[in-house]
Each structure stands twice: as C-alpha cells, then as structure tokens.
mmCIF file of C-alpha atoms in Angstrom:
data_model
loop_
_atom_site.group_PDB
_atom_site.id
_atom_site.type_symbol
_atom_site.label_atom_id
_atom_site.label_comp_id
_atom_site.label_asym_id
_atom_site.label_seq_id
_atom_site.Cartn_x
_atom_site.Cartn_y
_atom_site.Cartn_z
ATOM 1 C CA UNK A 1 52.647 -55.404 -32.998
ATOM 2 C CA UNK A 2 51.921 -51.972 -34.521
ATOM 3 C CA UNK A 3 52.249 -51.905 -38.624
ATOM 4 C CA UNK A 4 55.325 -50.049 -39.513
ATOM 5 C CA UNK A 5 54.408 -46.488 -40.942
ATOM 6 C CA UNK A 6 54.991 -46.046 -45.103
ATOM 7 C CA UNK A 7 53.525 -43.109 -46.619
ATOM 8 C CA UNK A 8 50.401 -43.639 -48.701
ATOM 9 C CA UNK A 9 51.230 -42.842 -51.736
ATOM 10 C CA UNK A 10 54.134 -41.892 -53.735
ATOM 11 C CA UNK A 11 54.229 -41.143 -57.765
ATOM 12 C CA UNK A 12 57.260 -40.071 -60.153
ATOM 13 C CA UNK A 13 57.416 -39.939 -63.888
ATOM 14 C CA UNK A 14 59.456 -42.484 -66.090
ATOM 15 C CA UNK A 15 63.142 -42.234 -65.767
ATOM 16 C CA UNK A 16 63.303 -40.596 -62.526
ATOM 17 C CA UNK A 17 64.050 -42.199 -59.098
ATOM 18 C CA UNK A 18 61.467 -42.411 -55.956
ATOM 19 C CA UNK A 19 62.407 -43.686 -52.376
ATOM 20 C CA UNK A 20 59.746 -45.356 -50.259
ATOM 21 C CA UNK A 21 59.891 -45.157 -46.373
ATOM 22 C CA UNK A 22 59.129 -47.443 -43.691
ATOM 23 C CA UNK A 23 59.584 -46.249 -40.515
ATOM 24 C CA UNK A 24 59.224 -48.814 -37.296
ATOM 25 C CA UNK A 25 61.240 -49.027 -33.804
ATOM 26 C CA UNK A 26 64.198 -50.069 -32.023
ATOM 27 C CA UNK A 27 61.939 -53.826 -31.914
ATOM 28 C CA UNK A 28 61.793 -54.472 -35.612
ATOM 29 C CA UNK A 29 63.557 -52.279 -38.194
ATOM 30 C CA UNK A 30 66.365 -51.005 -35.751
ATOM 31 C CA UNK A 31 66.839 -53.925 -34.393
ATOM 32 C CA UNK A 32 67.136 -56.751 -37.236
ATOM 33 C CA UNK A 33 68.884 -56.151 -40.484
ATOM 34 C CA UNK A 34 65.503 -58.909 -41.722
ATOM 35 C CA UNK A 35 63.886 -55.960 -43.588
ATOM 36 C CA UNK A 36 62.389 -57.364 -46.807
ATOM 37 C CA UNK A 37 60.382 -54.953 -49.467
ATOM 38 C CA UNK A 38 57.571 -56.518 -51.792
ATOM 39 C CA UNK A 39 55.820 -55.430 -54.699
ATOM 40 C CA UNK A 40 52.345 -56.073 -55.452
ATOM 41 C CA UNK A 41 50.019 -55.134 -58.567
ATOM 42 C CA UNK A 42 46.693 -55.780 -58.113
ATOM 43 C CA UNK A 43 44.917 -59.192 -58.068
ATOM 44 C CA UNK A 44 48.322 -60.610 -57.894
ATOM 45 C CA UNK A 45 50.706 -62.018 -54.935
ATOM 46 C CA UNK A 46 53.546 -59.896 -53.544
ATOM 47 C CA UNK A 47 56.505 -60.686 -55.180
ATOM 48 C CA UNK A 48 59.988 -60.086 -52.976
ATOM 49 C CA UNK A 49 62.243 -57.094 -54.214
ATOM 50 C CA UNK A 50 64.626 -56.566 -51.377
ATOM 51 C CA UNK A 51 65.698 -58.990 -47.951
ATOM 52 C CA UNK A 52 68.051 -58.667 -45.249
ATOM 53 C CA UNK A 53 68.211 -54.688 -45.639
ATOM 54 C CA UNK A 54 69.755 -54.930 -49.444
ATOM 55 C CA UNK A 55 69.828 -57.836 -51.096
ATOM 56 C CA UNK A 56 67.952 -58.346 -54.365
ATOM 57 C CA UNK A 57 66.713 -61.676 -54.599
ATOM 58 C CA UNK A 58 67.962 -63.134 -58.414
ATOM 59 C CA UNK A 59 65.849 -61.461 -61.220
ATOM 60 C CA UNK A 60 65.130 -58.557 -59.740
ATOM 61 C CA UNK A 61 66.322 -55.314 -61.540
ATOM 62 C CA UNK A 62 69.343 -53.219 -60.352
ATOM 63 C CA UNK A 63 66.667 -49.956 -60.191
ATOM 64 C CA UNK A 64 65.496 -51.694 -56.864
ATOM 65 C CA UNK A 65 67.463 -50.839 -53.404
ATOM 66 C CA UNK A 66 67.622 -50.765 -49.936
ATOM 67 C CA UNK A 67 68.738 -49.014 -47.229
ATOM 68 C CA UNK A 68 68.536 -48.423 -43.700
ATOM 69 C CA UNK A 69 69.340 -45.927 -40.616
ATOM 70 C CA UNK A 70 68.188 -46.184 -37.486
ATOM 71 C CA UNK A 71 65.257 -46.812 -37.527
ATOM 72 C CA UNK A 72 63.908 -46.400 -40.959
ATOM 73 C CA UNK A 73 64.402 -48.205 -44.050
ATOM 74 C CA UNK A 74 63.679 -46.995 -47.347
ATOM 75 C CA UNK A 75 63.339 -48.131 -50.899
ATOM 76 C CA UNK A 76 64.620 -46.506 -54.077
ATOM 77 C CA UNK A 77 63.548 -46.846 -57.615
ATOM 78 C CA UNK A 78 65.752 -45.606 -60.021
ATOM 79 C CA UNK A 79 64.716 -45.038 -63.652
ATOM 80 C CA UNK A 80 61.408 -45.499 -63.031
ATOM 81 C CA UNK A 81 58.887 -47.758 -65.687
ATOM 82 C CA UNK A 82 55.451 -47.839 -66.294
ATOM 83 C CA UNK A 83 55.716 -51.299 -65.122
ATOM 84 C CA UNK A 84 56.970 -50.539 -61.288
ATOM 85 C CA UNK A 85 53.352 -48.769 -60.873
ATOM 86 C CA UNK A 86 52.229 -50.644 -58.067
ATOM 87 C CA UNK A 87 52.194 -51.208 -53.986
ATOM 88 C CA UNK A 88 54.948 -51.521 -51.966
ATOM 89 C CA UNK A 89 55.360 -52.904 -48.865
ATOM 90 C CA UNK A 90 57.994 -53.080 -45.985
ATOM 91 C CA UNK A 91 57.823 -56.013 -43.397
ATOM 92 C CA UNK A 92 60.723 -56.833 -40.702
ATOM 93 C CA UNK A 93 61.015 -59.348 -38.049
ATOM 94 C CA UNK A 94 60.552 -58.263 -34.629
ATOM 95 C CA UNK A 95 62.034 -58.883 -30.863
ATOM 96 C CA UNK A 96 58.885 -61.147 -30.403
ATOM 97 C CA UNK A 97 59.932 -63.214 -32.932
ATOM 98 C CA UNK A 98 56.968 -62.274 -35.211
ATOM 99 C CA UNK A 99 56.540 -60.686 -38.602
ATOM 100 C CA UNK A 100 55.445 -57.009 -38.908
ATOM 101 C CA UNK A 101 54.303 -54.893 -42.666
ATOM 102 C CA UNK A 102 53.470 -51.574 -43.126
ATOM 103 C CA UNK A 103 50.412 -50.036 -44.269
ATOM 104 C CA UNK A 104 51.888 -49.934 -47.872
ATOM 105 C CA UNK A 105 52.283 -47.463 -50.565
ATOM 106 C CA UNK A 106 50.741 -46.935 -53.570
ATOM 107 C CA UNK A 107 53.191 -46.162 -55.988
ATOM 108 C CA UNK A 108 52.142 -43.937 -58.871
ATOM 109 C CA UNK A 109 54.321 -43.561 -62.603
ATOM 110 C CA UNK A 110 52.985 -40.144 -64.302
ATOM 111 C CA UNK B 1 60.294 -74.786 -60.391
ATOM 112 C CA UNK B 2 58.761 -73.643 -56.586
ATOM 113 C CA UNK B 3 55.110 -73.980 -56.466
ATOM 114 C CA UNK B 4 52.942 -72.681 -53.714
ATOM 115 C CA UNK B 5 48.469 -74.185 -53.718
ATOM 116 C CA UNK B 6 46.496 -72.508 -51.171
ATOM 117 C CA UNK B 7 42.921 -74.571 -51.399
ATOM 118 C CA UNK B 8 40.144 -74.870 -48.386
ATOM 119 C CA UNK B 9 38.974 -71.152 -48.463
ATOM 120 C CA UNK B 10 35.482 -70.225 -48.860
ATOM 121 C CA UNK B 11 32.330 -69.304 -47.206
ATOM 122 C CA UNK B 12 32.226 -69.556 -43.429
ATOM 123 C CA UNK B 13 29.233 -68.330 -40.543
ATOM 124 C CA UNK B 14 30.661 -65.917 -37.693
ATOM 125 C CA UNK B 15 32.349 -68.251 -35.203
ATOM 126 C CA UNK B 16 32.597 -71.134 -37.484
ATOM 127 C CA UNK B 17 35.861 -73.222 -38.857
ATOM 128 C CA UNK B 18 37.897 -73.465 -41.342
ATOM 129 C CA UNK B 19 40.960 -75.750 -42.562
ATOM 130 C CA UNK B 20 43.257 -73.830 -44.755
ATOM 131 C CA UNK B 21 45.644 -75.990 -46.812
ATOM 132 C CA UNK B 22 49.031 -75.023 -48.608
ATOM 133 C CA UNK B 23 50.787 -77.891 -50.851
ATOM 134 C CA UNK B 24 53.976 -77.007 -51.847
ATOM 135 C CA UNK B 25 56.652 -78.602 -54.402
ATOM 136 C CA UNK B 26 60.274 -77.938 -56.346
ATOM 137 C CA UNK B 27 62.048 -77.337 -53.170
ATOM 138 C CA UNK B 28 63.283 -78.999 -50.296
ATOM 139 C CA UNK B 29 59.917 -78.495 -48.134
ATOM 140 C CA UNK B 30 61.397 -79.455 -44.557
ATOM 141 C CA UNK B 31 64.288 -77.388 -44.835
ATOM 142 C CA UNK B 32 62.364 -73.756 -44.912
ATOM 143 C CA UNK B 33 60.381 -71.774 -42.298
ATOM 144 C CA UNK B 34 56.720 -71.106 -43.514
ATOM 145 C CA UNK B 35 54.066 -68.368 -43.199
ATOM 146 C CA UNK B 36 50.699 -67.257 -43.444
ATOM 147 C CA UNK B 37 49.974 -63.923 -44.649
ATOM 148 C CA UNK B 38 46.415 -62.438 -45.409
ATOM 149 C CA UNK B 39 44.760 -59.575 -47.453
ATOM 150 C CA UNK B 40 41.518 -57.972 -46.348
ATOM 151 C CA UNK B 41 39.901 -56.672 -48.877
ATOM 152 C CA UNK B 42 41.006 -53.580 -50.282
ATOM 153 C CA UNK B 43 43.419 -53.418 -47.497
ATOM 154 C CA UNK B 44 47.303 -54.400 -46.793
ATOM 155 C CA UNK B 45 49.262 -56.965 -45.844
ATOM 156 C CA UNK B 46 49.066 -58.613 -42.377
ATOM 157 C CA UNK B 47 51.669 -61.543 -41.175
ATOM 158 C CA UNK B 48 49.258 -63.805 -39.542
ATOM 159 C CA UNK B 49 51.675 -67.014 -38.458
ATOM 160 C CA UNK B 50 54.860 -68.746 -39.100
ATOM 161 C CA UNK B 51 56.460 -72.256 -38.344
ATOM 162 C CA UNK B 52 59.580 -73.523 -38.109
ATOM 163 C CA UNK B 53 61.254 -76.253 -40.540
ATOM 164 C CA UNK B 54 60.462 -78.774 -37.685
ATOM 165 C CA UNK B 55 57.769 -77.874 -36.329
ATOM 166 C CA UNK B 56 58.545 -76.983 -33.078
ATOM 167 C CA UNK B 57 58.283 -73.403 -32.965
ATOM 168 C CA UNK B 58 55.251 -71.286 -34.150
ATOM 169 C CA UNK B 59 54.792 -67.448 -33.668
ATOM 170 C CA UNK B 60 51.040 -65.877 -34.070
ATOM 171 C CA UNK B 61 49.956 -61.930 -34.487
ATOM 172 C CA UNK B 62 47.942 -61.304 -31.389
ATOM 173 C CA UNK B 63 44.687 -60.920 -33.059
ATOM 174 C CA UNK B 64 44.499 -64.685 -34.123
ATOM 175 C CA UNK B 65 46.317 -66.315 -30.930
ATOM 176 C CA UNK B 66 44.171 -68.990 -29.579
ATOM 177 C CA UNK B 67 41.820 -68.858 -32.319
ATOM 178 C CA UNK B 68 44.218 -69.929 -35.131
ATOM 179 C CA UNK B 69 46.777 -73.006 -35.529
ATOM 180 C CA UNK B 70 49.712 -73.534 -38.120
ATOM 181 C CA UNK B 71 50.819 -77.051 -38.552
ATOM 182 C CA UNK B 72 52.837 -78.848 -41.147
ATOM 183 C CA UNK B 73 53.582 -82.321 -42.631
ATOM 184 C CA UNK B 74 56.536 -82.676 -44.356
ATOM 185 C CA UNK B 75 56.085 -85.844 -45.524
ATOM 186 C CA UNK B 76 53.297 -84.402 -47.651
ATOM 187 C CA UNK B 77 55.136 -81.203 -48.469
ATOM 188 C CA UNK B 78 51.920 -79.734 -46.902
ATOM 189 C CA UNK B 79 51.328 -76.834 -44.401
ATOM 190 C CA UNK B 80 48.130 -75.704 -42.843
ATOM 191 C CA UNK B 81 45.953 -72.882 -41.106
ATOM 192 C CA UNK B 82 43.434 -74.334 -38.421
ATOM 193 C CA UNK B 83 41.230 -71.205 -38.191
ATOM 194 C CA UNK B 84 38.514 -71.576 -35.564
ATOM 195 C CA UNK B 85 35.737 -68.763 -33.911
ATOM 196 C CA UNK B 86 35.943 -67.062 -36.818
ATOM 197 C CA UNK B 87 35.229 -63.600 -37.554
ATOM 198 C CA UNK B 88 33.806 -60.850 -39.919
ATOM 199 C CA UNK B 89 37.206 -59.221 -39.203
ATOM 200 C CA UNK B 90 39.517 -62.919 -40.469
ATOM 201 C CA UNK B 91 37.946 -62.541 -44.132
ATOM 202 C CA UNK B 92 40.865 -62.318 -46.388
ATOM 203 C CA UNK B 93 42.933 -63.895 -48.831
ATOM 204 C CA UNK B 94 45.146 -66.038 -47.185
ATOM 205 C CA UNK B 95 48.580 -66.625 -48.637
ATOM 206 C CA UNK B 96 51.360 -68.910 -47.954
ATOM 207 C CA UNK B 97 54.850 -68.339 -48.208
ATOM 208 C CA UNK B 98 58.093 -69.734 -47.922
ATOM 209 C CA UNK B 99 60.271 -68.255 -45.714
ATOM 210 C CA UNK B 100 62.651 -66.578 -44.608
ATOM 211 C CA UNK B 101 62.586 -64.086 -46.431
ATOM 212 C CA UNK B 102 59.429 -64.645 -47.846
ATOM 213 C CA UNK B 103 60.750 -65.170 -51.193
ATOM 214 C CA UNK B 104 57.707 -67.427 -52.914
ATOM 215 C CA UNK B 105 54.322 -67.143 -52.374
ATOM 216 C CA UNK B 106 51.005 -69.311 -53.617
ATOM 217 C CA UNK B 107 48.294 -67.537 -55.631
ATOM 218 C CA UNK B 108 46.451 -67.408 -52.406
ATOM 219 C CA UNK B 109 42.383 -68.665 -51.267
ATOM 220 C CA UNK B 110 39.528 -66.158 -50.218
ATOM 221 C CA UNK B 111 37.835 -66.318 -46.877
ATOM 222 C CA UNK B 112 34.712 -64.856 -46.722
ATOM 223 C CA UNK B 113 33.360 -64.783 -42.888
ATOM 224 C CA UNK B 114 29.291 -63.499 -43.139
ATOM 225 C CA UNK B 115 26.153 -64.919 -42.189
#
C-alpha cells in the first residue's frame, strides 16, 4: 500500500493552465478507472474535483480535468484563479480492495 | 442537504482507546459505502478504512489492521471507528466520508495520542 507519487509542489500565474501528476502501478491507477482528485485549502476538508478518471462531480468548474495513461493520471487547471491555490490530491482504489492517496501537491497561483 | 458529524476525538494515553463517531443525514445512509480518512498533522491524506452499505465487507490500511474497527448502524444513520492500542503515530484528524467516490466529507475530529 505505497502512496501514489505527486510532485510537491506546482505554481502557475492566473489565467494559465497547470497539470498535476499522480503516478501509481498496474494495482491501483492502471488498473481501475476509480481515480478521484480532491482539493483541499487549509483547515478545511477535501472537497472532490474529479472521480472515475474524468468526471466532475456537479458544481465543479469546467477548468478542472482528468486524464489518464497507463499508469499515471494527471490533473489540469485551466485558467488558473487565485482561488484554486491550494493542495491537491490523487487517491485510486486498488487490487486489494483498499483506498490509496498520494503525497499531495501544493499548488501555488503567482 | 448531506451532512457529515465526526464527534468522540480527543486526548488519548499511548495504547489507550478511543470510539470515533460519524452521524450522517440528507441522504439515503444504507445505500452508500463509507470511509475513514485521517490527517496527521501537517501531513497528507491517508485512507484508513471503508465499509460496505451492509456491513459485511470492511477493508483496513495495514498500519491499523487489528488495532482499528469500522462498524455502522443504519438505523441510526451512524458509522464508527473503534480505535484501540493506540499510538503517537494514529494522532490525526479523522474524517468521514461517503463513498464511492468520496464525494462528501464531515468537518472532521482531532486525535491527539501523548502521554
């Protein structure tokens, strides 16, 4: 049950677009299209951007996406806002039936 | 509206107890798997347990099997953490979740493990 690897940190300035990786193995995020992306800012509760892959739950802005190949899935912010500053993380379900995140990412708006 | 109440964290001695307790409301309560997720300080999220709409399946992370028991009662819309031989490592906040995916999740309750 290793975390699945997301870089650090990641910053852009407003109106450009960033893309967040989350790299795991053929037991989670190659295996399962159950990748799900939350956002966090701090001293709050994660809050669900992207499930299954690609799907944006309902009130959740069009800048948010997902994506995957092979083993890595990524998230893209497009048009980035002040507001998106905050951590990111990737989780997926795994061949054990269990739940894996990453380490998270610390996203940065200049 | 979906509601999610963590209560029973708090202050605990190395290899002590705890109950943690998760009341939920404005859904259908028995119909959805449920998790536990916690927060070390500082740190990032960890899955710690899951149960089905039933009960009758329950999936752990390694590091809390046979110290750690999720339960639920769906005639009280309630789900639980059972957290025995505690440790300095378990202190968190401890979050619940609906799931799957993990769409809402409770404000979450602090565990503090120190003597």
């Amino acid at each position: 049950q290793s975390a699945l690897t997301q870089p650090a940190s990641v910053s852009g300035s407003p109106g450009q677009s960033i893309t967040i990786s989350c790299t795991g193995t053929s037991s989670d995020v190659g295996g399962y299209n159950y990748v799900s992306w939350y956002q966090q800012h701090p001293g709050k509760a994660p809050k669900l951007m992207i499930y299954d892959v690609s799907n944006r739950p309902s009130g959740v802005s069009n800048r948010f996406s997902g994506s995957k190949f092979g083993n890595t899935a990524s998230l893209t912010i497009s048009g980035l806002q002040a507001e998106d500053e905050a951590d990111y993380y990737c989780s997926s379900y795994t061949s054990s039936s269990t739940v894996v995140f990453g380490g998270g990412t610390k996203l940065t708006v200049l | 509206e979906v509601q999610l109440v963590e209560s029973g964290g708090g202050l605990v001695q190395p290899g002590g107890s705890l109950r943690l307790s998760c009341a939920a409301s404005g859904f259908t309560f028995s119909s959805y798997w449920m998790s536990w997720v916690r927060q070390a300080p500082g740190k990032g999220l960890e899955w710690v347990a899951n149960i089905k709409q039933d009960g009758s399946e329950k999936y752990y992370v390694d590091s809390v099997k046979g110290r750690f028991t999720i339960s639920r009662d769906n005639a009280k819309n309630s789900l639980y953490l059972q957290m025995n031989s505690l440790r300095a490592e378990d202190t968190a906040v401890y979050y619940c979740a609906r799931d799957a995916p993990m769409d809402y999740w409770g404000q979450g309750t602090l565990v503090t493990v120190s003597s």
